[in-house]
XYZ file of C-alpha atoms in Angstrom:
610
model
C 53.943 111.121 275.180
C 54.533 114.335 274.597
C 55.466 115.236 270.641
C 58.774 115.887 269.688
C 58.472 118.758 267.626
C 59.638 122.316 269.222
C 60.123 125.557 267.309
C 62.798 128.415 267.435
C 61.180 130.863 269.697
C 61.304 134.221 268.808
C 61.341 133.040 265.170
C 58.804 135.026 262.969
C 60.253 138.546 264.959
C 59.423 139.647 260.824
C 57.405 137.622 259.648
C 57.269 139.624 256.524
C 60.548 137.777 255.684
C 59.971 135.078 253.628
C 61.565 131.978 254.340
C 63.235 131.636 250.639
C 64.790 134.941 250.882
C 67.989 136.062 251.906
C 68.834 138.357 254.684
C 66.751 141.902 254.382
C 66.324 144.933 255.182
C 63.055 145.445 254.495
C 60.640 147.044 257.751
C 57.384 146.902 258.490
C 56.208 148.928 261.912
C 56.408 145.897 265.036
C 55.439 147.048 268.325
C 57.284 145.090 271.154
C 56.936 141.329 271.335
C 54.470 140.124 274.060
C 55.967 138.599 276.437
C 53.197 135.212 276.006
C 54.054 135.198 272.026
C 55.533 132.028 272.696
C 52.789 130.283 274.165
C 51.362 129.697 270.694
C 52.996 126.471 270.414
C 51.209 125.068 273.680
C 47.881 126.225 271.748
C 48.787 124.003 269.175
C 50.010 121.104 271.452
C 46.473 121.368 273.066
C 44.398 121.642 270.065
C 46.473 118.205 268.945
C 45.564 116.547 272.160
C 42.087 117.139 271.673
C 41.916 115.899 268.209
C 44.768 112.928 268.852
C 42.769 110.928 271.326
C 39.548 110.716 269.349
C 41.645 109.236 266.435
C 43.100 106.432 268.793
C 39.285 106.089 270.080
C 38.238 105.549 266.079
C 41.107 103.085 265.536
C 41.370 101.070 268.528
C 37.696 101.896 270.045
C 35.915 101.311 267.029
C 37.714 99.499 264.575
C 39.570 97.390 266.178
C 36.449 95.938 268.616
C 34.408 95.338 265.526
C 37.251 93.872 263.169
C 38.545 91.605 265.806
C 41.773 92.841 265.163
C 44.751 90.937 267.385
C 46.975 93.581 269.388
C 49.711 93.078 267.573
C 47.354 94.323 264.291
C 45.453 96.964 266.214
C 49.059 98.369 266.949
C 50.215 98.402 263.539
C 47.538 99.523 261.655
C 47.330 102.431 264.358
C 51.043 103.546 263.996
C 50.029 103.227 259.797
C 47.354 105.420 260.648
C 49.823 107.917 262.342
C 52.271 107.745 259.532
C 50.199 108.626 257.067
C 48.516 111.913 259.168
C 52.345 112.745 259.916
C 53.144 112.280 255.687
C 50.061 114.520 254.840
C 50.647 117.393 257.593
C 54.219 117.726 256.462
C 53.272 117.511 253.110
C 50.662 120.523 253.478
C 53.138 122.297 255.495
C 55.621 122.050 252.779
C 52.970 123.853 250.192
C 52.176 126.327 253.497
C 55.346 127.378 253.743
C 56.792 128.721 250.404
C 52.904 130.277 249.919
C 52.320 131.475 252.907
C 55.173 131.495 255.342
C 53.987 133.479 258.352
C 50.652 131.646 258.485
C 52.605 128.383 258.539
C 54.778 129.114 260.997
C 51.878 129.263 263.839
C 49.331 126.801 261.726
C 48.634 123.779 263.771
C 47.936 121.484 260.989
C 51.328 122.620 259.448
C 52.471 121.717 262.713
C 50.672 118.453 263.123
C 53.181 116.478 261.912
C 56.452 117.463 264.427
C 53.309 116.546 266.786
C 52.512 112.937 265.383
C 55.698 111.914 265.135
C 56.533 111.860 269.278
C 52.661 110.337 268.945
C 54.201 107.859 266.583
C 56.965 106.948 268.422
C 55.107 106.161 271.555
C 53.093 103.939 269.457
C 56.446 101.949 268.360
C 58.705 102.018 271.403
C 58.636 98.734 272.387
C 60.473 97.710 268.657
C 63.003 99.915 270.216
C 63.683 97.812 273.514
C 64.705 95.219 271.225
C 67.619 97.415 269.976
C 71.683 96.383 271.388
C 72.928 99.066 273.487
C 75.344 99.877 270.932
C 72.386 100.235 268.440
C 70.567 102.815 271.000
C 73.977 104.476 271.731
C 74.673 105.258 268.016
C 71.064 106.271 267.575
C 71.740 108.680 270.961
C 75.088 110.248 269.370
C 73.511 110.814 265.768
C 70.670 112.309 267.193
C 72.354 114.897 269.555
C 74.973 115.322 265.829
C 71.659 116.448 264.366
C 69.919 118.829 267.027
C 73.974 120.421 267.257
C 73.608 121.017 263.410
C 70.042 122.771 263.607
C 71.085 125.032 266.195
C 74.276 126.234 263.865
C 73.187 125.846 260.438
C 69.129 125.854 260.305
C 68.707 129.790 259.601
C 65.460 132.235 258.815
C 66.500 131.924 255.561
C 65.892 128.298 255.318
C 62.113 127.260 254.612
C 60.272 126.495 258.109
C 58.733 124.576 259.153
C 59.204 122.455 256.190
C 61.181 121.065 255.624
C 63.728 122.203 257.538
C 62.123 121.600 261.315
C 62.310 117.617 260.441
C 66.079 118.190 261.053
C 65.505 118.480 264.542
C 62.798 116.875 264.973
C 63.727 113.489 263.459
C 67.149 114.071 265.668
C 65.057 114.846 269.017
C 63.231 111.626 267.894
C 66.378 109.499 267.628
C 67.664 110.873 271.087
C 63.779 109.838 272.376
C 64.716 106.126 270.832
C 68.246 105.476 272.196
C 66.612 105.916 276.076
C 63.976 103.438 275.275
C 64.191 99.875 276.646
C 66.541 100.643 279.413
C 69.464 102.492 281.252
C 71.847 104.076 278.539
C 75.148 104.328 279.956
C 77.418 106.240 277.493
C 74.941 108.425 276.724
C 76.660 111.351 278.931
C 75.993 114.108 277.585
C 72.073 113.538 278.401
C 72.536 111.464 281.682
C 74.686 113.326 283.766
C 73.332 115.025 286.675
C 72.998 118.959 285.265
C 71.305 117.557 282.049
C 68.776 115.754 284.054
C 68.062 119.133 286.195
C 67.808 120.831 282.702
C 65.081 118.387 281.808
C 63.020 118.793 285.217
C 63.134 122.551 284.904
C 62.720 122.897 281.096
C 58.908 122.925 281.502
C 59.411 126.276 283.525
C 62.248 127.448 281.282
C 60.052 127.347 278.382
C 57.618 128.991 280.275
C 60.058 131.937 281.574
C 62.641 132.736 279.391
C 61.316 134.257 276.666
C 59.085 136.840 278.895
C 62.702 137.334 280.578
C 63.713 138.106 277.091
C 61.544 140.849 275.486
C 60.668 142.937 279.308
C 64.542 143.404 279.714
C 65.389 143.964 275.878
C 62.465 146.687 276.366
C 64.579 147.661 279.199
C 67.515 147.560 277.987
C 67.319 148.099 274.114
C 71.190 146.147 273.663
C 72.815 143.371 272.444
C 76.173 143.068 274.722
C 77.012 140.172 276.994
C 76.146 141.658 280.340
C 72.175 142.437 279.316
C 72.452 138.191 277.955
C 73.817 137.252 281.056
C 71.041 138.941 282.441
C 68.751 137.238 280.636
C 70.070 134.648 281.189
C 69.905 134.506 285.281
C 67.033 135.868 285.103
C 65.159 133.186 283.404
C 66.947 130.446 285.428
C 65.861 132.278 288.913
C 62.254 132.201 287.376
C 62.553 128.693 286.342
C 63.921 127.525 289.652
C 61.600 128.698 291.481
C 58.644 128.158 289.296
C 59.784 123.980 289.455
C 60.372 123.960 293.034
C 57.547 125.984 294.574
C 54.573 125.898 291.806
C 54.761 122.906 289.609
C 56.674 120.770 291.296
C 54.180 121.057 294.459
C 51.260 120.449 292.539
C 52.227 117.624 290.991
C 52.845 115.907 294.188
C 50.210 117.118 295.810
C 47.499 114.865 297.522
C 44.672 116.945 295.528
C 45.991 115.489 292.167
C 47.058 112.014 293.611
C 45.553 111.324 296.904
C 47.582 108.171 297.680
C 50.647 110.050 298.359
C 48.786 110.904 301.342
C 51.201 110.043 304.482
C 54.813 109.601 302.227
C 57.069 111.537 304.910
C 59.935 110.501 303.838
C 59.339 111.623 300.468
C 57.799 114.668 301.342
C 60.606 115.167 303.877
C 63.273 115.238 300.999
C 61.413 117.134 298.956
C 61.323 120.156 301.573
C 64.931 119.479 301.911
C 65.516 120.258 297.755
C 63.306 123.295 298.106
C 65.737 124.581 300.607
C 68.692 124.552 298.356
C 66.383 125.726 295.761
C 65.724 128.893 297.665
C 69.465 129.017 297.893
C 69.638 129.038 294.380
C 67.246 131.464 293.336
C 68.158 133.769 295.985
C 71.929 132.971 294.577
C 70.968 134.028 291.239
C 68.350 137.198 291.867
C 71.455 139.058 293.470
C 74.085 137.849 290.611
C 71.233 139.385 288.279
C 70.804 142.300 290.353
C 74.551 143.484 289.917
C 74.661 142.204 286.170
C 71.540 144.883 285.820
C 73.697 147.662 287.660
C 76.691 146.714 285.238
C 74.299 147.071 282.003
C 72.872 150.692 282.878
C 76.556 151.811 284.284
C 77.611 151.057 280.309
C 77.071 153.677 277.957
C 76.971 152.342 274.709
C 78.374 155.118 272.659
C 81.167 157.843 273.008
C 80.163 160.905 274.005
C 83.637 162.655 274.340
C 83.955 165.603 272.473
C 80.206 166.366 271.731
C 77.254 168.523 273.099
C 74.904 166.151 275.837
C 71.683 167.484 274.315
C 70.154 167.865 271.269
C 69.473 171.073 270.003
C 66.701 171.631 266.684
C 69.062 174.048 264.566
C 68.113 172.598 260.764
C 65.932 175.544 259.009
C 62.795 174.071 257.578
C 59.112 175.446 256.411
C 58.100 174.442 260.078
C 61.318 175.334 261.850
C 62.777 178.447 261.270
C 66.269 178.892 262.099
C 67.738 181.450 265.845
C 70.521 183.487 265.299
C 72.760 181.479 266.460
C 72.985 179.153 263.334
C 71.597 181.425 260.822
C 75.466 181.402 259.419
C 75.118 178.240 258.893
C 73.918 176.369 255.261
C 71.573 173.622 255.694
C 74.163 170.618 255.229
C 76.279 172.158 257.828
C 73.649 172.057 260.182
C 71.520 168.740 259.379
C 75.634 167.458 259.991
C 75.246 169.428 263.474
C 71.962 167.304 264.861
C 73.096 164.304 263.361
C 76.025 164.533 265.817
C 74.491 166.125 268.518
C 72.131 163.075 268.330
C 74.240 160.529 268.776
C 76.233 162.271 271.404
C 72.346 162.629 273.409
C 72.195 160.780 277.008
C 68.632 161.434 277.335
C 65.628 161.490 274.456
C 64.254 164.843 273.463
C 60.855 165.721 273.354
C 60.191 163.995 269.855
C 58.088 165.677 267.171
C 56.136 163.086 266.326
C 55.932 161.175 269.404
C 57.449 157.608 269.160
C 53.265 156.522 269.943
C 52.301 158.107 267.447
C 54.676 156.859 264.736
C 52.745 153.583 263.954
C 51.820 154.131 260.164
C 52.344 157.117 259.972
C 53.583 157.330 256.662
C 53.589 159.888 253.742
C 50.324 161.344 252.764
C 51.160 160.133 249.314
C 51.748 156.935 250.698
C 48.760 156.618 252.943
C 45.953 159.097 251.790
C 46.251 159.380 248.511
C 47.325 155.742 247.614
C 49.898 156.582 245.379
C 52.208 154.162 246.490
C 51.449 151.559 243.325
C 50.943 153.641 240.540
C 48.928 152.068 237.627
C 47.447 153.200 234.406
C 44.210 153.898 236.016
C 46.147 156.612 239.100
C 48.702 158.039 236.801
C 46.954 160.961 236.392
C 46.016 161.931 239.855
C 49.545 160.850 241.309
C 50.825 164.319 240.503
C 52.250 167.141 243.100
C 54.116 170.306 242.960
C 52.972 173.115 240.532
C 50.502 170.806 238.578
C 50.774 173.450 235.552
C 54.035 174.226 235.659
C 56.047 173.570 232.442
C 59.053 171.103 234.083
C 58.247 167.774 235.449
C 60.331 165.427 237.135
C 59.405 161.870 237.724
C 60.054 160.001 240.618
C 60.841 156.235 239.800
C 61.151 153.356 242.945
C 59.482 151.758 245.702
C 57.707 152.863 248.948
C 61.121 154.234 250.083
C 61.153 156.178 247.063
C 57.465 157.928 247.709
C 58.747 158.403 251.409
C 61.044 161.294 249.638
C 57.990 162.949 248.236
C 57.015 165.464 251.045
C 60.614 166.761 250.745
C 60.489 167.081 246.996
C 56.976 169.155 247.524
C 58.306 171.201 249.769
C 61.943 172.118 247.474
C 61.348 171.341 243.985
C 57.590 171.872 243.901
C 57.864 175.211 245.140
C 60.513 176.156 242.482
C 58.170 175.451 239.719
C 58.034 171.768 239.608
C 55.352 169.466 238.710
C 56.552 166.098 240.260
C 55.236 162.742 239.013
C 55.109 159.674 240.661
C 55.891 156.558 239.403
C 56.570 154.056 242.082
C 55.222 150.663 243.310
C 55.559 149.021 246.811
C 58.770 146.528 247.183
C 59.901 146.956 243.282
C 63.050 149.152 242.710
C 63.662 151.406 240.374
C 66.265 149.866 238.080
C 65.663 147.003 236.462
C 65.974 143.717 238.357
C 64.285 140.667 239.283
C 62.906 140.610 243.128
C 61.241 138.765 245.427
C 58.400 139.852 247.488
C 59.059 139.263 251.755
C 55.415 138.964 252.679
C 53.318 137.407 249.580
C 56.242 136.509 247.107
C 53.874 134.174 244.507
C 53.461 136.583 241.360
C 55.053 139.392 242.481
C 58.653 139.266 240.679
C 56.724 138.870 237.524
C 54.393 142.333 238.250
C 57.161 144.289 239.584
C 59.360 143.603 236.188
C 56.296 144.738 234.035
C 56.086 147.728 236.354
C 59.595 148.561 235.514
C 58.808 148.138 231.284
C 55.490 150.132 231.612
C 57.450 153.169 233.719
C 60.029 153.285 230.942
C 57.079 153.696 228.749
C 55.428 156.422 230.707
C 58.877 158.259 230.467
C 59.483 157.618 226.870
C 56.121 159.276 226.440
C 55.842 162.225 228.813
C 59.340 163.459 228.097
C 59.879 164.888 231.224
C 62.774 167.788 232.194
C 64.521 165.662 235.420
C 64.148 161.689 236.373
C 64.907 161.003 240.183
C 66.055 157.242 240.049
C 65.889 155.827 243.780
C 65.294 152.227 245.429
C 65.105 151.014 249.338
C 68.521 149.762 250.984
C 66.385 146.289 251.126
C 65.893 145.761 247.234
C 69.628 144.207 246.532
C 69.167 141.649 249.473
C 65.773 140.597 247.613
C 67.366 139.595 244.116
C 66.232 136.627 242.779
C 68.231 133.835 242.335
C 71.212 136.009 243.771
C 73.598 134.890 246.682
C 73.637 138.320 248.914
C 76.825 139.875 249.304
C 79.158 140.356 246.963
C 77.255 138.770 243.788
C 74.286 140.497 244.763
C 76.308 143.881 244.929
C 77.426 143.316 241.108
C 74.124 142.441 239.922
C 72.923 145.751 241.785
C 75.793 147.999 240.192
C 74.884 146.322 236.554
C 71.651 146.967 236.238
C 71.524 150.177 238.137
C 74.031 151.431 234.744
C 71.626 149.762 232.651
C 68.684 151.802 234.198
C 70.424 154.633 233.653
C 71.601 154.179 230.140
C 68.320 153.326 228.862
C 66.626 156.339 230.684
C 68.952 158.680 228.850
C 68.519 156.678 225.503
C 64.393 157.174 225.588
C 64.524 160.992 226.781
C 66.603 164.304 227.223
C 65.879 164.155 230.598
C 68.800 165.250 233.189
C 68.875 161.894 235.020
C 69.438 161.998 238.618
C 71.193 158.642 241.412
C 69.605 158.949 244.550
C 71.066 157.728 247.200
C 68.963 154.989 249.355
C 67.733 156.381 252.826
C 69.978 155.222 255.835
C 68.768 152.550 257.795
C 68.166 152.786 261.777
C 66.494 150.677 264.383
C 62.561 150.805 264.695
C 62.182 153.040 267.588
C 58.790 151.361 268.439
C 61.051 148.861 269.583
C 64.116 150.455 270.958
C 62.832 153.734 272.415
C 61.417 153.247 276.203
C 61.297 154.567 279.276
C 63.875 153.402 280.303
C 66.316 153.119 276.779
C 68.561 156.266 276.500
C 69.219 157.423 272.308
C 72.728 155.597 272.020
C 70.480 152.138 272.200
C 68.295 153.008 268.783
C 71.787 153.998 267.223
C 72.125 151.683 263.740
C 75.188 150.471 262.472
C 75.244 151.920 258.766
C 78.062 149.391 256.959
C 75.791 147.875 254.858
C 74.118 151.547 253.957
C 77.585 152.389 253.061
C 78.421 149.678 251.028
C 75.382 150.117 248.647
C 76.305 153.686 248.466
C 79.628 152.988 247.096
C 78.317 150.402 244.347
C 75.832 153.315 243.622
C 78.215 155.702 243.436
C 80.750 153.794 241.304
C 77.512 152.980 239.043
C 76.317 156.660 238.403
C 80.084 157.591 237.260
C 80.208 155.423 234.728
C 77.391 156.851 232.961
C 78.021 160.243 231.813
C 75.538 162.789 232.252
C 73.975 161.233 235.307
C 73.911 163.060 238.440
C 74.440 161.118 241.861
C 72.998 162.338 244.863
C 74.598 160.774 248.394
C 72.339 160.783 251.256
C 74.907 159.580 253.332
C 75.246 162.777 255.112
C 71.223 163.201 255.681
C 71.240 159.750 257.899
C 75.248 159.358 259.431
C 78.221 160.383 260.739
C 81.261 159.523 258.759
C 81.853 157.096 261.031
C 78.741 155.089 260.038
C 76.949 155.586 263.046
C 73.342 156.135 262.515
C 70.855 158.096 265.400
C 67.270 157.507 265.402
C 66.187 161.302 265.431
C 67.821 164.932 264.265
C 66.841 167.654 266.553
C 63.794 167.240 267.914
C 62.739 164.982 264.359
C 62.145 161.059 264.507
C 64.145 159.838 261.017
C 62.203 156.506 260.319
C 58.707 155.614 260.952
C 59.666 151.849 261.290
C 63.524 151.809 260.516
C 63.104 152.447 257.182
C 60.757 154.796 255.547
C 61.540 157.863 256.101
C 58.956 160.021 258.497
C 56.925 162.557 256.277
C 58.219 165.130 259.199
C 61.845 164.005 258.687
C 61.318 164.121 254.587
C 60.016 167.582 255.284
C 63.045 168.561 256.597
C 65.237 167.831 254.653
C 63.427 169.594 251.963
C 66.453 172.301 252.015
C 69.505 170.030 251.126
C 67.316 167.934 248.733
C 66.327 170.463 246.474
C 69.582 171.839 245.791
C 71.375 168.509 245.922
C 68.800 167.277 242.978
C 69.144 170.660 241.274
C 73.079 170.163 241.477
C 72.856 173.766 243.015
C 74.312 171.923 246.224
């Protein structure tokens, strides 16, 4: 018997995100899925069958034969033997999981146990055939109650696979029970004709659907109901005829069981199903064809009003301004591509490519591993004028460095000596975080970071303090419900920051905005995707903006700097690129090109010249 355990395919998509956390922002680059990422799990179900059998073999095979051991024992001391591998696995998993969540997630020993119990079950069906039909029908009903309440309320957020997958594995278990020992008549749901087709194509279905899945969402980069129902025929079609023509076939074939040899009557039906099979399929390729025709004929955003092609009018060091926006100031015509790009119905010729985006992050970032800076790179994480006589220091996370090629290219031209004091994943103000990817010890370094900045500040006395954090830090808070709560912790300690900054130095203090947020064009931009699919939704940009905003006014002195304007339309509609200019390298850290650019509203805007 099979095992009962299954996972949520698709799953891990980040699998950065750990499992304790709550809904984030936070990117990392992710090519496109492969199609076979699913076919991990029938790794692990083969790597259990070849361990599984040798363990019967030891208990049965050996100690059983030399013990003496009646049936009845053999049987039981097996199924303790199972027990106690399924209690261990799930146990390890358990410690897997809040450690090291991505690794668990594929692990086949923290896997072992959704395994061992189908293997465990087998071993005690016949105590189930014992069982009234009313016992098996309540077992049936409370099992299908417990799949129905994975599939609405077991999220990403909730540790997996433990212990959170025994939820629907100990239901899928129950369901297994109830059909043990006999016909189960009220058990509808499961028995009726469409439910047992289900079960004879699911093989397939497991097979097809999720390579159905992530080809046509490379397609066609949307979420709306035609591309699903596309999906969704498509992977039945597949399925279909995958049973009927490939599988099915084989399994009946003489080569595999040479005593159906001769069975006309069998085989005779059998080529009648396949022809209403073919019926099917061919049924559902042409309902899939139009639903494919319907999905391209929708254009997913409004172009009425606006220019069809993008045009690169924002002055920069490496794009000088025509004549025919030279009238216009830098805001006004950043504001120009921003809505030219979203208006786009075909993708400019992007400088950097979309290939060639894949970690391509700042220099200061990258080369010069500034991002975490320590006691022991303090001294070399310094751009700009290097002798000049102001200094400004740059305080926040790897979305805060992403900002530094624009701040070389405004304020340390202007006489600046610019001072990094970031570290990966920890924001700028001080609050207590959470780490997506390796969480154990990380809240703890990221709040001495925060002390030992204001202690670099305190002593270096500098002219200007830039004060910026990733949209993904407030979703990361420990111990804080995201939303609201997490929004008031946010504005709290962001005027805290702020206040103590101005209490340890003269420094003009400067709120700066997060980045926007957009979708990781790795993933969105294709041959076939047109701009309007890589289009973000912003609400949640604008929502931090606003706590920001509220935050820096009730500090006096402090300057706040909105990038709102530098990412959106008013509107909240985000593009992926300005003029010819990718904005994100992975959705959100800003390109080094697109920091670069925006090196002429920056400045000023920092400078309060803007």
């Amino acid at each position: 018997m099979d095992g009962v355990g299954t996972s949520i395919v698709g799953r891990p998509r980040r699998l950065s995100a750990d499992r304790r956390a709550r809904p984030t922002y936070t990117f990392i680059w992710e090519e496109p899925v492969s199609p076979l990422q699913h076919y991990w799990s029938l790794a692990v179900e083969e790597q259990f069958y070849v361990v599984w059998p040798w363990l019967i073999v030891l208990v049965l095979g050996f100690a059983a034969d030399r013990l003496r051991w009646r049936p009845v024992t053999a049987r039981a001391v097996l199924a303790g033997v199972f027990a106690s591998v399924v209690v261990g696995t799930f146990i390890f998993a358990f410690w897997e999981t809040y450690t090291n969540p991505s690794v668990a997630y594929f692990s086949t020993i923290s896997r072992t146990w959704e395994l061992g119990i189908g293997a465990l079950l087998a071993v005690c069906g016949g105590a189930f055939t014992k069982m009234s039909i009313v016992a098996r029908t309540l077992l049936g009903y409370a099992g299908l109650s417990g799949i129905a309440w994975s599939i609405v309320f077991v999220t990403p957020e909730m540790p997996f696979p433990s212990p959170w997958a025994a939820v629907p594995v100990l239901a899928t278990a129950l369901v297994i029970a109830a059909g043990t020992g006999g016909g189960q008549p009220f058990l509808y749901p499961l028995t009726n004709r469409v439910s047992g087709y289900l079960g004879d194509i699911s093989y397939s279905l497991y097979l097809w659907h999720f390579p159905v899945i992530s080809i046509l969402a490379a397609l066609i980069p949307t979420d709306d109901v035609v591309v699903c129902a596309a999906m969704i025929l498509g992977m039945f079609a597949l399925s279909i005829a995958s049973y009927h023509f490939i599988e099915d076939p084989i399994r009946r074939s003489s080569w595999l069981e040479p005593g159906r040899r001769g069975l006309r009557s069998v085989e005779s039906n059998h080529t009648e199903k396949n022809k209403y099979a073919a019926l099917g399929v061919l049924t559902l390729v042409t309902a899939l064809v139009v639903t494919l025709a319907l999905a391209k004929a929708t254009d997913p955003v409004d172009t009425r009003g606006f220019q069809s092609q993008p045009v690169d009018i924002l002055a920069t060091p490496s794009n000088m301004p025509t004549s025919s926006n030279a009238s216009k100031t830098p805001t006004q015509q950043l504001s120009a591509e921003i809505t030219a790009a979203l208006s786009s119905t075909e993708w400019p010729d992007l400088t950097p490519s979309v290939d060639s985006l894949r970690g391509q992050f700042v220099p200061e970032w990258k080369d010069d591993k500034c991002l975490d800076v320590t006691r022991e790179n303090v001294s070399r994480c310094v751009y700009g004028d290097v002798a000049a006589d102001k200094t400004v220091v740059l305080l926040g996370d790897s979305v805060s460095i992403s900002w530094m090629p624009g701040l070389r290219q405004s304020l340390g031209v202007q006489g600046w000596k610019i001072q990094s004091l970031t570290k990966g994943q920890c924001p700028a103000i001080g609050v207590s975080v959470t780490r997506p990817n390796n969480p154990e010890g990380f809240t703890e370094a990221c709040a001495a970071h925060q002390l030992w900045v204001l202690e670099q500040v305190e002593q270096m006395q500098p002219d200007m303090i830039v004060v910026t954090s990733s949209l993904g830090a407030a979703s990361l808070l420990v111990g804080v419900e995201a939303g609201a709560e997490a929004l008031n912790v946010w504005r709290e300690a962001t005027v805290d920051r702020l206040q103590a900054l101005q209490r340890i130095s003269d420094a003009q203090v400067v709120l700066l905005s997060p980045s926007g947020q957009g979708k990781n064009l790795g993933e969105c931009a294709t041959n076939f995707s047109v701009p309007g699919d890589c289009v973000a939704d912003g609400a949640n940009f604008f929502e931090l903006l606003q706590v920001e905003q509220a935050a820096a006014a009730s500090v006096p002195g402090v300057r706040y700097v909105s990038t709102a304007d530098w990412f959106c339309t008013p509107n909240r509609q985000c593009p992926a690129f300005a003029g010819n200019t990718p904005i994100f390298v992975d959705g959100g850290h800003i390109t080094p090109a697109y920091s670069a650019k925006l090196a002429p509203v920056l400045g000023p805007a920092i400078l309060g010249e803007g």
